[in-house]
XYZ file of C-alpha atoms in Angstrom:
730
model
C 25.962 -6.179 19.044
C 22.873 -7.445 20.863
C 22.436 -11.186 20.380
C 18.732 -11.733 19.908
C 16.803 -14.950 20.421
C 13.525 -15.372 18.537
C 11.966 -16.910 21.604
C 8.468 -18.028 20.694
C 9.399 -21.446 22.114
C 6.537 -23.097 20.250
C 6.516 -26.878 20.528
C 8.130 -29.229 18.057
C 5.754 -31.146 15.782
C 2.808 -29.019 16.796
C 1.063 -25.967 15.422
C 2.027 -22.505 16.636
C -1.091 -21.228 18.389
C -1.131 -17.461 18.675
C -1.258 -15.688 21.008
C -0.833 -18.089 23.916
C 2.884 -18.842 24.179
C 3.862 -22.136 25.869
C 5.087 -22.443 29.442
C 8.729 -21.440 29.946
C 11.133 -23.645 31.877
C 14.464 -23.574 33.699
C 15.973 -25.673 30.926
C 15.055 -22.994 28.402
C 16.876 -20.383 30.470
C 19.951 -22.628 30.468
C 19.703 -22.873 26.677
C 19.498 -19.102 26.378
C 22.719 -18.805 28.355
C 24.346 -21.426 26.162
C 23.247 -19.518 23.064
C 24.798 -16.332 24.518
C 21.485 -14.502 24.196
C 21.174 -10.934 25.436
C 17.672 -10.018 24.247
C 14.510 -12.064 23.662
C 11.901 -11.051 21.081
C 8.313 -12.347 20.757
C 9.173 -13.899 24.069
C 6.568 -13.558 26.829
C 3.091 -12.558 27.933
C 1.243 -12.627 24.627
C -2.174 -13.698 25.885
C -3.686 -10.255 26.357
C -5.457 -10.489 23.010
C -7.435 -13.428 24.432
C -8.319 -11.634 27.661
C -6.633 -9.742 30.471
C -7.313 -12.513 33.024
C -5.649 -14.988 30.664
C -2.641 -12.663 30.451
C -2.447 -12.313 34.221
C -2.511 -16.075 34.547
C 0.460 -16.265 32.168
C 2.268 -13.723 34.323
C 1.421 -14.704 37.871
C -0.672 -17.868 37.776
C -0.107 -20.994 39.821
C 1.917 -23.671 38.060
C 0.767 -27.275 38.357
C 3.164 -29.474 40.398
C 3.482 -31.842 37.420
C 4.944 -28.946 35.447
C 7.111 -27.832 38.362
C 8.711 -31.272 38.295
C 10.242 -30.349 34.946
C 11.231 -26.823 35.878
C 8.306 -24.971 34.332
C 7.398 -21.595 35.761
C 5.090 -18.674 35.181
C 6.278 -15.778 33.048
C 7.128 -13.492 35.957
C 9.470 -16.148 37.322
C 10.954 -16.747 33.880
C 11.611 -13.037 33.383
C 13.349 -12.855 36.770
C 15.564 -15.855 35.928
C 16.576 -14.232 32.659
C 17.318 -10.900 34.325
C 19.702 -12.623 36.755
C 21.711 -13.679 33.700
C 21.655 -10.319 31.958
C 19.073 -11.407 29.374
C 16.444 -8.798 28.531
C 12.928 -10.178 28.058
C 10.507 -8.232 25.863
C 6.821 -8.692 26.506
C 4.987 -9.103 23.213
C 1.854 -7.046 22.661
C -0.007 -8.652 19.757
C -1.693 -5.334 18.988
C -3.539 -6.372 15.862
C -4.893 -9.685 17.139
C -8.272 -10.066 18.809
C -9.151 -13.686 19.577
C -12.080 -16.012 20.133
C -11.384 -19.686 20.850
C -13.771 -22.626 20.987
C -13.989 -23.785 24.573
C -15.674 -26.344 26.768
C -16.100 -24.914 30.235
C -17.345 -26.855 33.232
C -16.639 -27.447 36.888
C -13.923 -29.530 38.492
C -14.429 -31.844 41.496
C -14.262 -28.892 43.889
C -16.962 -27.024 42.011
C -14.598 -24.445 40.507
C -15.294 -23.362 36.921
C -12.452 -24.486 34.645
C -11.597 -25.034 31.008
C -12.298 -28.623 30.014
C -11.101 -27.818 26.480
C -9.689 -24.669 24.904
C -8.898 -24.290 21.218
C -8.468 -28.025 20.573
C -12.035 -29.308 20.616
C -13.681 -32.103 18.677
C -15.939 -31.074 15.818
C -18.997 -32.838 17.257
C -18.175 -32.326 20.933
C -21.087 -31.281 23.137
C -21.082 -28.121 25.188
C -18.683 -26.198 22.960
C -18.889 -22.452 23.447
C -16.404 -19.651 22.997
C -13.860 -17.822 25.115
C -12.022 -14.635 24.235
C -12.381 -10.878 24.176
C -16.157 -10.987 23.751
C -16.740 -13.165 26.817
C -14.261 -11.139 28.858
C -16.140 -7.930 28.042
C -19.430 -9.543 29.103
C -18.055 -11.165 32.309
C -18.993 -14.565 30.924
C -17.076 -17.414 32.623
C -15.354 -14.879 34.869
C -15.116 -17.504 37.609
C -12.423 -19.385 35.625
C -9.834 -16.752 36.513
C -11.782 -14.926 39.218
C -11.553 -11.520 37.539
C -14.215 -9.333 35.941
C -13.986 -6.450 33.504
C -14.447 -3.926 36.306
C -11.383 -5.309 38.095
C -9.332 -3.807 35.282
C -11.603 -0.922 34.307
C -13.445 0.161 37.465
C -15.215 2.959 35.594
C -16.093 0.651 32.706
C -15.207 0.879 29.027
C -16.980 3.473 26.914
C -16.906 4.674 23.346
C -16.083 8.316 22.665
C -19.826 9.097 22.491
C -20.338 7.720 26.012
C -21.945 4.417 25.022
C -20.750 1.352 27.004
C -18.670 -1.238 25.182
C -20.605 -4.509 25.114
C -18.245 -6.574 22.950
C -14.696 -5.291 22.559
C -13.923 -7.989 19.966
C -16.402 -6.915 17.317
C -16.603 -3.248 18.268
C -12.845 -2.596 18.070
C -12.000 -4.664 15.009
C -10.977 -3.345 11.616
C -13.749 -3.564 9.026
C -13.895 -3.531 5.228
C -15.695 -0.883 3.195
C -18.679 -3.263 3.155
C -18.667 -3.402 6.968
C -17.290 -6.939 7.418
C -14.665 -7.640 10.091
C -11.130 -8.202 8.826
C -9.471 -11.422 9.921
C -5.808 -11.857 10.890
C -5.638 -14.883 8.630
C -1.885 -15.420 8.896
C -2.255 -16.500 12.542
C -5.500 -18.472 12.282
C -4.265 -22.056 12.040
C -5.627 -23.781 8.964
C -8.387 -26.275 9.733
C -9.108 -24.891 13.202
C -12.281 -23.205 14.430
C -10.740 -20.300 16.294
C -11.036 -16.761 14.929
C -8.735 -13.757 15.069
C -9.944 -10.334 14.017
C -7.581 -7.535 13.124
C -8.092 -4.784 15.659
C -7.941 -1.045 14.943
C -5.655 1.103 17.062
C -7.461 4.251 15.917
C -10.262 3.091 18.197
C -9.632 4.710 21.621
C -11.169 1.734 23.416
C -8.593 -0.611 21.904
C -5.785 1.724 22.891
C -7.126 1.752 26.439
C -7.106 -2.034 26.386
C -3.550 -2.183 24.995
C -2.347 0.084 27.787
C -3.696 -2.372 30.334
C -1.760 -5.177 28.619
C 1.382 -3.068 28.861
C 0.763 -2.414 32.560
C 0.477 -6.128 33.341
C 3.661 -6.891 31.409
C 5.600 -4.210 33.261
C 4.161 -5.398 36.577
C 5.555 -8.839 35.697
C 9.038 -7.366 35.342
C 9.742 -7.249 31.593
C 12.777 -5.227 30.558
C 11.174 -4.295 27.249
C 7.809 -4.028 25.515
C 7.470 -5.047 21.866
C 4.449 -3.717 19.973
C 3.728 -6.288 17.289
C 2.156 -5.120 14.017
C 2.913 -1.571 15.073
C 1.537 -0.228 11.787
C -2.078 -1.177 12.486
C -4.608 -0.515 11.072
C -2.536 -0.280 7.861
C -2.111 -4.030 8.327
C -5.707 -4.429 7.216
C -5.479 -2.510 3.932
C -4.641 -5.567 1.856
C -7.760 -7.265 3.226
C -10.051 -4.313 2.488
C -9.794 -2.335 5.743
C -10.039 -0.267 7.719
C -13.338 1.603 7.431
C -14.384 1.627 11.053
C -16.085 4.645 12.544
C -12.877 6.132 13.933
C -10.908 5.686 10.723
C -13.656 7.335 8.710
C -14.094 10.246 11.119
C -10.352 10.828 11.215
C -10.014 10.534 7.445
C -12.773 13.098 6.952
C -10.926 15.538 9.199
C -7.744 14.882 7.239
C -9.495 15.591 3.922
C -10.987 18.790 5.354
C -7.475 19.899 6.260
C -6.239 19.235 2.730
C -9.194 21.185 1.353
C -8.456 24.181 3.580
C -4.841 24.182 2.405
C -5.873 23.852 -1.234
C -4.063 20.513 -1.556
C -7.096 18.417 -2.454
C -7.613 17.228 -6.023
C -10.236 19.103 -8.058
C -12.561 16.102 -8.266
C -13.086 16.255 -4.485
C -13.103 19.988 -3.821
C -16.910 20.137 -3.863
C -17.436 17.150 -1.557
C -19.218 17.730 1.740
C -16.912 16.057 4.213
C -19.432 16.376 7.013
C -21.393 13.601 5.305
C -18.612 11.904 3.347
C -17.864 8.203 3.929
C -14.966 6.687 2.034
C -16.452 3.183 2.006
C -19.794 4.413 0.641
C -17.910 6.437 -1.989
C -16.130 3.255 -3.162
C -19.385 1.326 -3.418
C -21.295 4.168 -5.079
C -18.631 4.639 -7.759
C -17.957 0.904 -8.207
C -14.255 1.336 -7.428
C -11.672 -1.267 -6.466
C -9.876 -1.040 -3.153
C -7.009 -0.787 -2.517
C -6.101 0.943 -5.768
C -4.736 4.323 -6.808
C -6.795 6.424 -9.201
C -5.148 9.326 -11.002
C -8.372 11.316 -11.215
C -9.488 10.723 -7.612
C -6.415 9.745 -5.554
C -8.400 8.883 -2.449
C -6.346 5.787 -1.761
C -3.155 7.858 -1.667
C -4.802 10.366 0.663
C -5.997 7.508 2.842
C -2.514 5.953 2.956
C -0.971 9.252 3.969
C -3.664 9.786 6.594
C -2.866 6.419 8.165
C 0.868 7.193 8.103
C 0.115 10.086 10.446
C -2.203 7.957 12.583
C 0.227 5.094 13.176
C 2.920 7.558 14.221
C 0.530 9.339 16.583
C -0.730 6.263 18.400
C 2.514 4.282 18.369
C 4.119 7.254 20.112
C 1.218 7.405 22.581
C 1.706 3.767 23.618
C 5.501 4.139 23.824
C 5.159 7.184 26.080
C 2.599 5.383 28.220
C 4.841 2.342 28.695
C 7.848 4.432 29.660
C 5.864 6.652 32.032
C 4.166 3.689 33.716
C 7.490 1.905 34.240
C 9.098 4.983 35.767
C 6.150 5.566 38.096
C 5.668 1.978 39.249
C 9.137 0.420 38.904
C 11.360 3.497 39.077
C 13.262 2.336 36.035
C 13.372 2.978 32.320
C 11.980 0.338 30.047
C 12.992 -0.403 26.468
C 10.312 -0.225 23.789
C 10.281 -1.602 20.272
C 7.846 -2.802 17.661
C 7.675 -5.335 14.907
C 8.902 -3.259 11.993
C 8.237 -6.206 9.626
C 10.026 -5.476 6.318
C 11.141 -1.976 7.362
C 8.813 -0.504 4.769
C 8.619 3.312 4.604
C 5.504 3.287 6.783
C 7.735 2.447 9.766
C 10.229 5.239 9.191
C 8.343 7.830 11.248
C 8.128 5.377 14.176
C 11.855 4.701 14.494
C 12.700 7.751 16.679
C 10.371 6.445 19.410
C 12.088 3.077 19.759
C 15.128 1.827 21.640
C 15.623 -1.328 19.586
C 14.652 -2.085 15.988
C 13.032 -5.525 15.673
C 12.077 -6.686 12.206
C 10.991 -9.610 10.091
C 11.830 -10.056 6.423
C 9.200 -10.247 3.685
C 11.314 -12.935 2.036
C 13.821 -14.788 4.183
C 16.395 -15.663 1.572
C 20.128 -16.083 1.337
C 22.375 -13.535 -0.389
C 20.417 -10.470 0.649
C 23.168 -7.934 1.374
C 21.039 -5.159 -0.133
C 18.249 -5.677 2.407
C 20.670 -6.005 5.319
C 22.530 -2.832 4.371
C 19.231 -0.946 4.102
C 18.174 -2.357 7.487
C 21.455 -1.267 9.072
C 20.979 2.230 7.647
C 17.389 2.340 8.913
C 18.475 1.407 12.457
C 21.412 3.808 12.602
C 23.114 3.492 15.980
C 20.292 1.469 17.539
C 20.442 -2.305 18.082
C 18.824 -4.203 15.227
C 17.308 -7.679 15.659
C 16.062 -9.598 12.610
C 13.638 -12.528 12.767
C 12.973 -14.896 9.907
C 9.620 -15.050 8.150
C 8.226 -18.523 7.349
C 6.243 -17.248 4.363
C 7.673 -16.911 0.868
C 11.279 -17.910 1.507
C 13.711 -20.665 2.427
C 12.697 -21.331 6.046
C 10.279 -24.285 5.566
C 12.742 -26.175 3.375
C 15.715 -25.268 5.563
C 13.865 -26.573 8.626
C 13.155 -29.874 6.852
C 16.836 -30.210 5.965
C 17.976 -29.475 9.511
C 15.508 -31.995 10.913
C 17.142 -34.610 8.661
C 20.619 -33.654 9.842
C 21.392 -31.710 6.686
C 21.862 -28.054 5.753
C 24.136 -27.158 8.670
C 26.334 -24.918 6.528
C 23.234 -23.202 5.170
C 22.133 -22.495 8.725
C 25.582 -21.069 9.504
C 25.228 -18.727 6.530
C 21.719 -17.807 7.713
C 23.135 -16.437 10.982
C 26.439 -15.052 9.743
C 25.225 -13.215 6.657
C 23.138 -10.834 8.741
C 25.982 -10.250 11.211
C 28.610 -9.444 8.597
C 26.329 -6.896 6.916
C 25.610 -5.051 10.151
C 22.492 -6.791 11.543
C 21.783 -9.481 14.110
C 19.808 -12.517 12.956
C 18.020 -13.772 16.040
C 18.469 -17.451 16.819
C 15.141 -19.235 16.337
C 14.111 -20.971 19.553
C 10.844 -22.627 18.640
C 10.411 -19.989 15.912
C 7.023 -19.427 14.304
C 6.296 -21.517 11.191
C 3.075 -19.860 10.066
C -0.479 -21.169 10.120
C -0.144 -24.319 7.996
C 3.097 -26.043 9.053
C 2.754 -28.248 12.092
C 6.182 -27.572 13.536
C 8.425 -24.872 14.937
C 11.979 -23.828 14.121
C 14.410 -25.493 16.528
C 17.878 -25.398 14.919
C 20.726 -27.768 15.865
C 22.192 -26.825 19.210
C 25.863 -27.457 18.457
C 25.882 -25.335 15.292
C 24.004 -22.539 17.054
C 26.493 -22.526 19.928
C 29.411 -22.497 17.492
C 28.218 -19.389 15.658
C 26.931 -17.582 18.744
C 30.207 -18.124 20.570
C 32.082 -16.571 17.665
C 29.790 -13.526 17.570
C 29.952 -13.125 21.360
C 33.649 -13.799 21.914
C 34.810 -11.825 18.895
C 32.264 -9.082 19.019
C 35.093 -6.582 18.624
C 35.244 -7.614 14.951
C 31.743 -6.203 14.359
C 31.062 -2.489 14.182
C 28.142 -0.183 13.435
C 30.610 1.915 11.418
C 31.433 0.207 8.152
C 34.273 2.291 6.837
C 32.666 2.205 3.393
C 33.245 5.255 1.205
C 30.021 4.932 -0.823
C 26.623 6.117 0.446
C 23.242 5.574 -1.193
C 20.472 8.010 -0.300
C 17.019 6.635 0.462
C 14.629 9.538 0.031
C 11.495 8.781 2.041
C 9.260 11.273 0.209
C 10.506 9.937 -3.139
C 9.795 6.304 -2.334
C 7.103 5.878 0.323
C 4.277 5.869 -2.206
C 6.081 3.913 -4.907
C 6.848 1.159 -2.425
C 3.228 1.158 -1.257
C 1.839 0.458 -4.734
C 4.463 -1.803 -6.317
C 2.625 -4.831 -4.940
C 5.744 -6.994 -4.799
C 4.713 -10.512 -3.811
C 6.379 -13.164 -1.646
C 6.955 -15.349 -4.700
C 10.494 -16.577 -5.197
C 12.384 -17.804 -8.234
C 14.141 -21.154 -7.856
C 16.679 -22.612 -10.237
C 16.396 -26.144 -11.651
C 18.605 -27.597 -8.908
C 16.495 -26.040 -6.132
C 19.614 -24.825 -4.364
C 18.377 -22.730 -1.434
C 21.139 -20.190 -2.020
C 19.668 -19.423 -5.434
C 16.179 -18.425 -4.294
C 15.448 -14.801 -5.230
C 12.433 -12.508 -5.182
C 10.454 -12.927 -8.390
C 9.249 -9.350 -8.694
C 12.625 -7.810 -7.965
C 14.200 -9.889 -10.748
C 11.440 -9.590 -13.318
C 12.196 -7.133 -16.158
C 8.472 -6.343 -16.275
C 7.950 -5.500 -12.597
C 7.620 -1.999 -11.186
C 10.782 0.061 -11.025
C 12.372 0.864 -7.665
C 15.767 2.386 -8.603
C 16.940 2.612 -4.987
C 16.747 -1.153 -4.552
C 18.171 -1.741 -8.006
C 21.188 0.395 -7.134
C 21.792 -1.557 -3.926
C 21.665 -4.866 -5.772
C 24.114 -3.641 -8.410
C 26.583 -2.521 -5.742
C 26.200 -5.769 -3.800
C 26.735 -7.888 -6.909
C 29.934 -5.929 -7.614
C 31.153 -6.530 -4.016
C 31.181 -2.798 -3.235
C 31.025 -1.882 0.469
C 28.391 0.825 0.978
C 26.117 2.452 3.521
C 22.491 3.524 3.217
C 21.561 6.999 4.431
C 17.864 7.753 4.958
C 16.406 11.199 4.349
C 13.078 12.311 5.854
C 10.324 14.544 4.514
C 10.423 17.144 7.289
C 6.788 16.533 8.243
C 6.182 12.942 9.281
C 9.757 12.856 10.486
C 12.191 15.656 11.230
C 14.711 16.249 8.451
C 18.203 16.045 9.951
C 20.171 15.526 6.765
C 23.260 17.683 6.332
C 26.729 17.548 4.860
C 28.000 16.219 8.202
C 25.909 13.061 7.692
C 27.805 12.213 4.471
C 31.101 13.989 5.126
C 33.127 10.770 5.398
C 32.053 9.338 2.032
C 33.788 9.801 -1.319
C 30.734 8.898 -3.411
C 27.077 9.793 -2.849
C 24.416 8.146 -5.026
C 20.970 9.667 -5.539
C 18.807 6.966 -7.188
C 15.788 8.736 -8.695
C 15.367 11.018 -5.682
C 12.652 13.113 -7.276
C 11.892 14.929 -4.002
C 14.498 16.603 -1.797
C 13.993 19.152 0.933
C 15.890 22.428 0.736
C 18.002 21.233 3.658
C 18.877 18.022 1.827
C 19.796 19.868 -1.356
C 22.020 22.185 0.658
C 23.838 19.178 2.133
C 24.228 17.564 -1.289
C 25.545 20.817 -2.765
C 28.064 21.147 0.057
C 29.154 17.556 -0.649
C 29.830 18.505 -4.278
C 31.622 21.731 -3.354
C 33.909 19.656 -1.117
C 35.084 17.917 -4.290
C 33.362 14.601 -3.652
C 31.671 12.511 -6.339
C 27.902 12.715 -6.793
C 25.985 10.273 -9.012
C 22.478 11.359 -9.991
C 20.535 8.446 -11.475
C 17.301 9.700 -12.980
C 15.309 12.510 -11.382
C 16.493 14.783 -8.606
C 14.596 17.323 -6.529
C 11.837 18.123 -8.991
C 9.957 19.846 -6.170
C 12.620 22.585 -6.086
C 12.797 24.259 -9.508
C 16.337 24.885 -10.709
C 17.928 22.542 -8.154
C 19.271 20.106 -10.717
C 20.579 22.891 -12.956
C 22.773 24.235 -10.141
C 24.784 21.018 -10.122
C 24.857 20.140 -13.777
C 28.196 20.704 -15.480
C 30.196 20.402 -12.264
C 33.102 18.047 -12.913
C 32.495 15.714 -9.966
C 28.754 15.358 -10.661
C 27.836 12.465 -12.945
C 24.334 11.829 -14.247
C 22.889 8.765 -15.916
C 19.573 8.217 -17.625
C 16.910 6.103 -15.986
C 14.643 4.846 -18.797
C 11.582 2.687 -18.180
C 13.348 -0.423 -19.448
C 14.896 -1.981 -16.353
C 17.867 -3.679 -18.001
C 18.933 -0.561 -19.876
C 18.525 1.623 -16.790
C 20.565 -0.716 -14.588
C 23.315 -0.949 -17.196
C 23.446 2.858 -17.351
C 23.870 3.077 -13.606
C 26.470 0.323 -13.415
C 28.637 1.860 -16.146
C 28.434 5.321 -14.590
C 29.309 4.019 -11.149
C 32.307 2.024 -12.401
C 33.652 5.094 -14.192
C 33.352 7.210 -11.023
C 34.657 4.498 -8.691
C 37.634 3.491 -10.814
C 40.111 5.452 -8.687
C 38.069 5.538 -5.476
C 37.850 1.831 -4.644
C 38.996 0.770 -1.166
C 38.895 -3.039 -1.307
C 38.532 -5.623 -4.071
C 38.531 -9.390 -4.454
C 39.353 -11.841 -7.202
C 36.530 -14.289 -6.325
C 32.908 -13.463 -7.182
C 31.448 -16.283 -5.060
C 32.337 -14.407 -1.878
C 30.176 -11.969 0.003
C 32.244 -9.098 1.409
C 31.778 -6.222 3.807
C 34.113 -4.099 5.895
C 33.870 -2.997 9.517
C 35.857 0.005 10.728
C 36.973 -0.970 14.228
C 39.211 2.014 15.023
C 41.631 4.260 13.163
C 44.328 1.627 12.936
C 42.189 -1.493 12.553
C 39.955 -2.652 9.708
C 38.015 -5.933 9.565
C 37.085 -7.419 6.195
C 34.308 -10.006 6.525
C 34.204 -12.736 3.880
C 31.315 -15.187 3.430
C 31.752 -18.186 1.163
C 28.620 -19.043 -0.849
C 30.161 -22.076 -2.612
C 27.575 -24.529 -1.307
C 27.634 -27.942 -2.937
C 24.213 -29.545 -2.747
C 25.474 -33.076 -3.405
C 28.003 -32.840 -0.571
C 25.681 -30.709 1.561
C 28.425 -28.324 2.506
C 30.350 -25.218 1.565
C 33.528 -25.971 -0.355
C 36.724 -24.165 0.560
C 37.853 -21.572 -1.962
C 41.557 -21.313 -2.754
C 43.924 -18.713 -4.161
C 42.063 -15.680 -2.849
C 43.582 -12.261 -3.340
C 42.178 -9.477 -1.179
C 43.432 -6.013 -2.076
C 43.137 -3.045 0.265
C 43.976 0.444 -0.918
C 46.104 1.267 2.081
C 49.642 0.498 3.201
C 51.515 0.302 6.478
C 50.058 -3.008 7.612
C 51.678 -4.183 10.830
C 49.786 -7.430 11.323
C 47.076 -9.448 9.603
C 44.909 -11.955 11.497
C 42.537 -14.453 9.922
C 39.581 -15.350 12.166
C 37.422 -18.352 11.274
C 34.689 -20.086 13.251
C 37.183 -22.630 14.509
C 40.489 -20.786 14.787
C 42.558 -17.627 14.647
C 45.851 -17.428 12.784
C 48.416 -14.831 11.799
C 48.802 -14.477 8.050
C 52.535 -14.652 7.419
C 54.404 -11.733 5.901
C 55.063 -13.824 2.788
C 51.322 -13.704 2.112
C 51.070 -9.927 2.488
C 52.574 -7.634 -0.127
C 52.565 -3.851 -0.364
C 53.051 -2.075 -3.664
C 52.046 1.304 -5.083
C 49.728 2.146 -2.194
C 47.960 -1.225 -2.240
C 48.212 -4.062 0.267
C 47.514 -7.495 -1.216
C 46.644 -10.376 1.121
C 46.891 -13.900 -0.273
C 44.718 -16.571 1.331
C 45.432 -20.145 0.260
C 42.131 -21.590 1.409
C 38.970 -19.982 2.771
C 36.256 -21.930 4.643
C 32.621 -20.888 5.028
C 33.353 -17.652 6.881
C 36.353 -15.595 7.866
C 37.247 -12.140 9.097
C 40.520 -10.619 7.927
C 41.660 -8.216 10.638
C 44.188 -5.661 9.401
C 46.184 -3.798 12.026
C 48.002 -0.775 10.647
C 51.063 0.888 12.083
């Protein structure tokens, strides 16, 4: 397992100012070693969305002797120090951000043009101008860094029609259907004068600019490139974008293609797409955006168009980075993105990456369902999770930690991800959003404790779970439903405000939109059932590789309202049934293939359950059906509901059962030990049982292990916050 560090390294008690990351120091490198880090995310060279000269200064610039005194260095030096220690540094390309900062620029005593102020200026200060992408394009203040636009683009920058680019900031930004630029409001610090536009990657000029950022990062020695907001310009949809020239031209071509294939709705078949403009259509017909209309599903068409676009241009940048590194450094470079919540829009991008890096829409405790989905999404690739400061527990957890409280909660924060097959990156000056004047620096001793366990006992963690239940996530069945559910970041908190109790409001609400896949995962997690998630593609945006071999090792396959299946997928499912394994069909199945469902109905090992609109009734139907099927197929079970549980298949003769204790007592500010635990495993022939905790390893005596009727029962007198039960079979 890679051990990621969320290495923004923003300052304590200060705002996090995108995109200019603070100076890195020798002490930080020592901390990274202490934290057993192997891979840094959001970690270096972010300033390209201010200007390329600013980025080059981050990479190669002179460091003031006063900073050298404390071990500070430029980013190239920092990257080299990390590489000596086997730590991979990913350069961060803030793709969606285009910046302008207030600045006071003058001359120093030698007559050189310098920044007197940048970003932090007084409201009534004289001589305040601006510095950012606009000024870089126009060679304004070029003397500050000594580089002009032509130093990076000797032939100049031109639009596709041959016109020169005069202001890359405004000309490459995403715009609403009324023509206004879309702001990246989540990174504009509240109360500050700076401005960040969301940029549009469909614009070829912006892609050309991004490639130059990537070149500079690779020249500085990064081992990986991370493309942040890799779904742009879909990022802008919630803010009314993007309706720039390139999006509209591309969308028109997409609609023409649908028309030629006869796949366009009747209401649009007579439109002249030579003159059509989606934004003007919205205004003319007084429509809301974004919104799906049954009679004119333009928004759905637009969403699908952008799904193709983000795949196309993400792949282009990945290929460029890899080719440039091979040509200039003679080595392969790793590439990833920010896959945010791992929404379906990222699914087509996954094959192009080496590492999956993701945030969570809600950073909450007790989220096994999300972690198991994330592990299924990543497959065999390393998966690094970063917390999200919005709509979750992070702000309150940080306050507790700063007061010397919440240490057990922080342990759970790191360990929960690990036990369910993910890696929660250690926050090192983690981002706290645009309103909180602080960064996430967790307690060092607790971090070292957990990281040492994960590093030293990494053999207890496996990408292969050993679970015998698989849940199918059908991309074509869910990509659109997930796009329009509109689930918010709002959380539900109980009266005691126990952080472990925070849950997503929309997921829990009986009146919210139905997403049976996620409901099934939550039911299984609540019942302490080990399971895997298997993702199935549509065969167009992503190659369909599903087959019986993918699910051969499972005893139970669950299809939660998979209304669309490819012929290949149905063939694999049918082969699963023919092999005598249990199939649970909850709701619809393969309605795109007439007769598919009928072929399987009546087969003894196929169970169906109704999926009515009422959420409670539907969930109860599924739970009862699953329990009936699973009655004789269970592999592990526990007698304590307050434990999280997952299994890791280490090798044929070794199984690791991970147990996480959620019995947090707010008054005592700690997790209480749980006694009299009985763990049953449906397997015999146990030779040795080891109990691994954060602080020790012990052999569970034979008197605490009993075998009877094909079941091994392990009795644990007292369980702390976390333990792994390692079972070694003869």
